[in-house]
Amino acid sequence: MRDGAEIFATLFEQGKGFISATEHLDFSTPSGRAMLGVMQVFNQFEREQTAENIRNKMVSIAAKGLWPTGNPPFGYRRGTKKDNKLYVDPRKSQIVKDIFEMYSNEKYNTVDILTKYRGAIGKSLLFTMLRNRIYLGRMVYAGQEFDGQHDAIISQSLFDIVQRKIPENKNSSRPNAQKYTYLLAGLLKCHCGCSMSPASAKAGRYHYYVCGDIACRNRVKAEAIENAILEQLGNYRSDEKLLDKMEQELIRAKDEFLKQVQPELDCLLTYMLKLVFF
Ligand SMILES: [Zn+2]
């Protein structure tokens, strides 16, 4: 649904100073812009609601072992239009098998594979393919994995051999970045007064808190500041066992709720840190 507010917002962004004849809203005045702001907030809410609904629907399709949407992975094809099941594509699945076998074989290297299948497979697709658990008959969607209704193309043993040879993923999934728990997310303030938020560099291998003020951009190493604060906690409380427990609890709670609403999580952490400090 493309409603009035969205169209007004687009026109406003383009700097047209749009004046609505029907609603008597002049977006060149402060009150007009305030009204536009309200409309945009409602629009954003509705968009997010819709996106959330679509995501839930897709996950529920994947949970049934079916391919939710879009082009199927290389080696599979879809049935008819309304059939979300994946079927093994005879020709392409042979390529997938050959690529897994070549990759597991010491005699060949990546260049050999890319040369052999030039035009069909590029480098990024090659590594996506070699990591894709869909070839085991699994259904993977939005970071979740389910039993697939489709046939496997690759055996578990061959897949395992390939995984041991494959280099660490540097581009797409950034596993280190996702694994790191920022204990002080939402709690740190820069000397300039701005809030500092978590950030990572070098494909998630280094972790920082960075000042939100673009002019300042002060940053501190996450581990250093976290250790310093945990050390301080140790000075405040002589009961080390209790402290260890609380530290573990902080990490556990943080991990558990990480996927839920961040502000609530930050509140919980603030509360728990206050308990220790005061
Ligand atoms: Zn700052």
GROMACS .gro file of N, CA and C and ligand atoms in nm, residues 190 192 211 216, ligand 1:
model
   13
  190CYS      N    1   3.141   0.852   2.603
  190CYS     CA    2   3.270   0.907   2.563
  190CYS      C    3   3.301   1.028   2.649
  192CYS      N    4   3.353   1.309   2.548
  192CYS     CA    5   3.283   1.423   2.487
  192CYS      C    6   3.135   1.425   2.525
  211CYS      N    7   3.265   0.623   1.955
  211CYS     CA    8   3.182   0.739   1.990
  211CYS      C    9   3.087   0.770   1.875
  216CYS      N   10   3.406   1.344   1.673
  216CYS     CA   11   3.495   1.290   1.776
  216CYS      C   12   3.549   1.154   1.732
  279ZN      ZN   13   3.334   1.134   2.170
   0.00000   0.00000   0.00000
